[in-house]
Amino acid sequence: MKRPIGIRLDGCIYTSNGEDLSEEEFSNAFIEFIEEKGWYFGGGHFQIDEEGNHIKDIV
């Protein structure tokens, strides 16, 4: 059996219109994209501010 080769993501995603991007909005769009392709995702994600610091919720 061939060993699977994948892609590791390491980066940040911001909107280009200056509006906040919620974790839920991103997660829904990302998972929809992954499932449409027949792929799967293993890992995690969390919200950050403009400096890359982890935040619990958009204020």
CSV table of N, CA, C and O in Angstrom, one decimal:
chain,number,residue,atom,x,y,z
A,1,MET,N,0.8,-1.2,0.0
A,1,MET,CA,0.0,0.0,0.0
A,1,MET,C,0.9,1.2,0.0
A,1,MET,O,1.8,1.3,0.8
A,2,LYS,N,0.6,2.2,-0.9
A,2,LYS,CA,1.3,3.4,-1.0
A,2,LYS,C,1.1,4.3,0.3
A,2,LYS,O,0.0,4.5,0.7
A,3,ARG,N,2.2,4.8,0.8
A,3,ARG,CA,2.1,5.7,1.9
A,3,ARG,C,1.5,7.1,1.5
A,3,ARG,O,2.0,7.6,0.5
A,4,PRO,N,0.5,7.6,2.2
A,4,PRO,CA,-0.1,8.9,1.8
A,4,PRO,C,0.9,10.1,2.0
A,4,PRO,O,1.6,10.1,3.0
A,5,ILE,N,0.9,10.9,1.0
A,5,ILE,CA,1.6,12.2,1.1
A,5,ILE,C,0.6,13.3,1.3
A,5,ILE,O,-0.4,13.4,0.6
A,6,GLY,N,0.9,14.2,2.2
A,6,GLY,CA,-0.1,15.3,2.4
A,6,GLY,C,0.6,16.7,2.5
A,6,GLY,O,1.8,16.8,2.1
A,7,ILE,N,-0.1,17.6,2.9
A,7,ILE,CA,0.3,19.0,3.0
A,7,ILE,C,0.1,19.5,4.4
A,7,ILE,O,-1.0,19.3,5.0
A,8,ARG,N,1.1,20.1,5.0
A,8,ARG,CA,1.0,20.6,6.3
A,8,ARG,C,0.8,22.1,6.2
A,8,ARG,O,1.6,22.8,5.5
A,9,LEU,N,-0.2,22.7,6.8
A,9,LEU,CA,-0.5,24.1,6.8
A,9,LEU,C,0.1,24.8,8.0
A,9,LEU,O,0.0,24.3,9.1
A,10,ASP,N,0.8,25.9,7.7
A,10,ASP,CA,1.3,26.7,8.8
A,10,ASP,C,1.3,28.2,8.3
A,10,ASP,O,2.1,28.6,7.6
A,11,GLY,N,0.3,28.9,8.7
A,11,GLY,CA,0.1,30.3,8.3
A,11,GLY,C,-1.1,30.9,9.0
A,11,GLY,O,-1.7,30.4,9.9
A,12,CYS,N,-1.4,32.1,8.5
A,12,CYS,CA,-2.5,32.9,9.1
A,12,CYS,C,-3.4,33.3,7.9
A,12,CYS,O,-2.9,33.6,6.8
A,13,ILE,N,-4.7,33.4,8.2
A,13,ILE,CA,-5.7,33.9,7.2
A,13,ILE,C,-6.4,35.1,7.7
A,13,ILE,O,-6.9,35.1,8.8
A,14,TYR,N,-6.4,36.2,6.9
A,14,TYR,CA,-7.1,37.4,7.2
A,14,TYR,C,-8.0,37.8,6.1
A,14,TYR,O,-7.7,37.4,4.9
A,15,THR,N,-9.0,38.5,6.3
A,15,THR,CA,-9.8,39.0,5.2
A,15,THR,C,-9.1,40.2,4.5
A,15,THR,O,-8.3,40.9,5.1
A,16,SER,N,-9.5,40.3,3.2
A,16,SER,CA,-8.9,41.5,2.4
A,16,SER,C,-9.7,42.7,2.5
A,16,SER,O,-9.3,43.8,2.1
A,17,ASN,N,-11.0,42.6,3.1
A,17,ASN,CA,-11.8,43.7,3.2
A,17,ASN,C,-11.8,44.4,4.6
A,17,ASN,O,-12.6,45.3,4.8
A,18,GLY,N,-10.9,44.0,5.5
A,18,GLY,CA,-10.7,44.7,6.7
A,18,GLY,C,-11.7,44.2,7.8
A,18,GLY,O,-11.6,44.7,8.9
A,19,GLU,N,-12.6,43.3,7.5
A,19,GLU,CA,-13.6,42.9,8.5
A,19,GLU,C,-13.0,41.7,9.2
A,19,GLU,O,-12.1,41.0,8.8
A,20,ASP,N,-13.5,41.5,10.4
A,20,ASP,CA,-13.1,40.3,11.3
A,20,ASP,C,-13.5,39.0,10.6
A,20,ASP,O,-14.6,38.9,10.0
A,21,LEU,N,-12.7,38.0,10.8
A,21,LEU,CA,-13.1,36.6,10.3
A,21,LEU,C,-13.2,35.8,11.6
A,21,LEU,O,-12.3,35.6,12.3
A,22,SER,N,-14.4,35.3,11.8
A,22,SER,CA,-14.6,34.4,13.0
A,22,SER,C,-14.1,33.0,12.7
A,22,SER,O,-14.0,32.6,11.6
A,23,GLU,N,-13.7,32.4,13.8
A,23,GLU,CA,-13.2,31.0,13.7
A,23,GLU,C,-14.3,30.1,13.1
A,23,GLU,O,-14.0,29.2,12.3
A,24,GLU,N,-15.6,30.3,13.5
A,24,GLU,CA,-16.7,29.5,13.0
A,24,GLU,C,-16.8,29.7,11.5
A,24,GLU,O,-17.0,28.7,10.7
A,25,GLU,N,-16.8,30.9,11.0
A,25,GLU,CA,-16.9,31.2,9.6
A,25,GLU,C,-15.8,30.6,8.8
A,25,GLU,O,-16.1,29.9,7.7
A,26,PHE,N,-14.6,30.7,9.2
A,26,PHE,CA,-13.5,30.1,8.6
A,26,PHE,C,-13.6,28.6,8.6
A,26,PHE,O,-13.4,27.9,7.5
A,27,SER,N,-13.9,28.0,9.7
A,27,SER,CA,-14.0,26.6,9.9
A,27,SER,C,-15.0,26.0,8.9
A,27,SER,O,-14.7,25.0,8.3
A,28,ASN,N,-16.2,26.6,8.9
A,28,ASN,CA,-17.2,26.1,8.0
A,28,ASN,C,-16.8,26.1,6.5
A,28,ASN,O,-17.0,25.1,5.8
A,29,ALA,N,-16.2,27.2,6.1
A,29,ALA,CA,-15.8,27.3,4.7
A,29,ALA,C,-14.6,26.4,4.4
A,29,ALA,O,-14.6,25.7,3.3
A,30,PHE,N,-13.7,26.2,5.3
A,30,PHE,CA,-12.5,25.3,5.1
A,30,PHE,C,-13.0,23.9,5.0
A,30,PHE,O,-12.6,23.2,4.1
A,31,ILE,N,-13.8,23.4,6.0
A,31,ILE,CA,-14.3,22.0,6.0
A,31,ILE,C,-15.1,21.8,4.7
A,31,ILE,O,-15.0,20.7,4.1
A,32,GLU,N,-15.9,22.7,4.3
A,32,GLU,CA,-16.7,22.5,3.1
A,32,GLU,C,-15.8,22.3,1.9
A,32,GLU,O,-16.0,21.4,1.1
A,33,PHE,N,-14.8,23.2,1.8
A,33,PHE,CA,-13.8,23.0,0.7
A,33,PHE,C,-13.1,21.7,0.7
A,33,PHE,O,-13.0,21.0,-0.3
A,34,ILE,N,-12.7,21.2,1.9
A,34,ILE,CA,-12.0,20.0,2.1
A,34,ILE,C,-12.9,18.8,1.7
A,34,ILE,O,-12.5,17.9,0.9
A,35,GLU,N,-14.1,18.8,2.1
A,35,GLU,CA,-15.1,17.7,1.9
A,35,GLU,C,-15.5,17.7,0.4
A,35,GLU,O,-15.6,16.6,-0.2
A,36,GLU,N,-15.6,18.9,-0.3
A,36,GLU,CA,-15.9,18.9,-1.7
A,36,GLU,C,-14.8,18.2,-2.5
A,36,GLU,O,-15.1,17.6,-3.5
A,37,LYS,N,-13.6,18.3,-2.1
A,37,LYS,CA,-12.5,17.7,-2.8
A,37,LYS,C,-12.3,16.2,-2.4
A,37,LYS,O,-11.6,15.5,-3.1
A,38,GLY,N,-13.1,15.7,-1.4
A,38,GLY,CA,-13.0,14.3,-1.0
A,38,GLY,C,-11.7,14.1,-0.2
A,38,GLY,O,-11.2,13.0,0.0
A,39,TRP,N,-11.2,15.1,0.4
A,39,TRP,CA,-10.0,15.1,1.3
A,39,TRP,C,-10.5,15.0,2.7
A,39,TRP,O,-11.7,15.1,3.1
A,40,TYR,N,-9.5,15.0,3.7
A,40,TYR,CA,-9.8,15.1,5.1
A,40,TYR,C,-8.7,15.9,5.7
A,40,TYR,O,-7.6,16.0,5.2
A,41,PHE,N,-9.1,16.5,6.9
A,41,PHE,CA,-8.2,17.3,7.6
A,41,PHE,C,-8.0,16.8,9.0
A,41,PHE,O,-9.0,16.5,9.7
A,42,GLY,N,-6.8,16.7,9.5
A,42,GLY,CA,-6.5,16.4,10.8
A,42,GLY,C,-5.6,17.5,11.4
A,42,GLY,O,-4.6,17.8,10.9
A,43,GLY,N,-6.1,18.1,12.5
A,43,GLY,CA,-5.3,19.2,13.1
A,43,GLY,C,-6.3,20.1,13.8
A,43,GLY,O,-7.4,19.8,14.1
A,44,GLY,N,-5.8,21.3,14.0
A,44,GLY,CA,-6.6,22.3,14.8
A,44,GLY,C,-6.4,23.6,14.2
A,44,GLY,O,-5.5,23.9,13.3
A,45,HIS,N,-7.1,24.6,14.8
A,45,HIS,CA,-7.0,26.0,14.4
A,45,HIS,C,-7.5,26.8,15.6
A,45,HIS,O,-8.3,26.3,16.4
A,46,PHE,N,-7.1,28.1,15.6
A,46,PHE,CA,-7.6,29.0,16.6
A,46,PHE,C,-7.5,30.4,16.1
A,46,PHE,O,-6.8,30.7,15.2
A,47,GLN,N,-8.3,31.3,16.7
A,47,GLN,CA,-8.3,32.7,16.3
A,47,GLN,C,-7.1,33.4,16.8
A,47,GLN,O,-6.6,33.1,17.9
A,48,ILE,N,-6.6,34.4,16.0
A,48,ILE,CA,-5.4,35.2,16.4
A,48,ILE,C,-5.8,36.7,16.1
A,48,ILE,O,-6.6,37.0,15.3
A,49,ASP,N,-5.0,37.6,16.8
A,49,ASP,CA,-5.2,39.0,16.5
A,49,ASP,C,-4.2,39.3,15.4
A,49,ASP,O,-3.5,38.5,14.9
A,50,GLU,N,-4.1,40.6,15.1
A,50,GLU,CA,-3.2,41.1,14.0
A,50,GLU,C,-1.7,40.9,14.3
A,50,GLU,O,-0.9,40.9,13.4
A,51,GLU,N,-1.4,40.6,15.6
A,51,GLU,CA,0.0,40.3,16.0
A,51,GLU,C,0.3,38.8,16.1
A,51,GLU,O,1.4,38.4,16.5
A,52,GLY,N,-0.7,38.0,15.8
A,52,GLY,CA,-0.5,36.6,15.9
A,52,GLY,C,-0.8,36.0,17.2
A,52,GLY,O,-0.5,34.8,17.4
A,53,ASN,N,-1.3,36.8,18.2
A,53,ASN,CA,-1.6,36.2,19.5
A,53,ASN,C,-3.0,35.5,19.6
A,53,ASN,O,-3.9,36.0,19.0
A,54,HIS,N,-3.0,34.4,20.3
A,54,HIS,CA,-4.2,33.6,20.4
A,54,HIS,C,-5.3,34.4,21.1
A,54,HIS,O,-5.0,35.1,22.2
A,55,ILE,N,-6.5,34.5,20.6
A,55,ILE,CA,-7.6,35.1,21.3
A,55,ILE,C,-8.8,34.1,21.4
A,55,ILE,O,-8.9,33.3,20.5
A,56,LYS,N,-9.6,34.3,22.4
A,56,LYS,CA,-10.7,33.3,22.6
A,56,LYS,C,-11.9,33.7,21.7
A,56,LYS,O,-12.7,32.8,21.3
A,57,ASP,N,-12.2,35.0,21.5
A,57,ASP,CA,-13.4,35.4,20.7
A,57,ASP,C,-13.2,36.8,20.2
A,57,ASP,O,-12.4,37.6,20.7
A,58,ILE,N,-13.9,37.1,19.1
A,58,ILE,CA,-13.8,38.4,18.5
A,58,ILE,C,-14.6,39.4,19.5
A,58,ILE,O,-15.7,39.1,19.9
A,59,VAL,N,-13.9,40.5,19.8
A,59,VAL,CA,-14.5,41.5,20.7
A,59,VAL,C,-15.1,42.6,19.9
A,59,VAL,O,-14.6,43.1,19.0
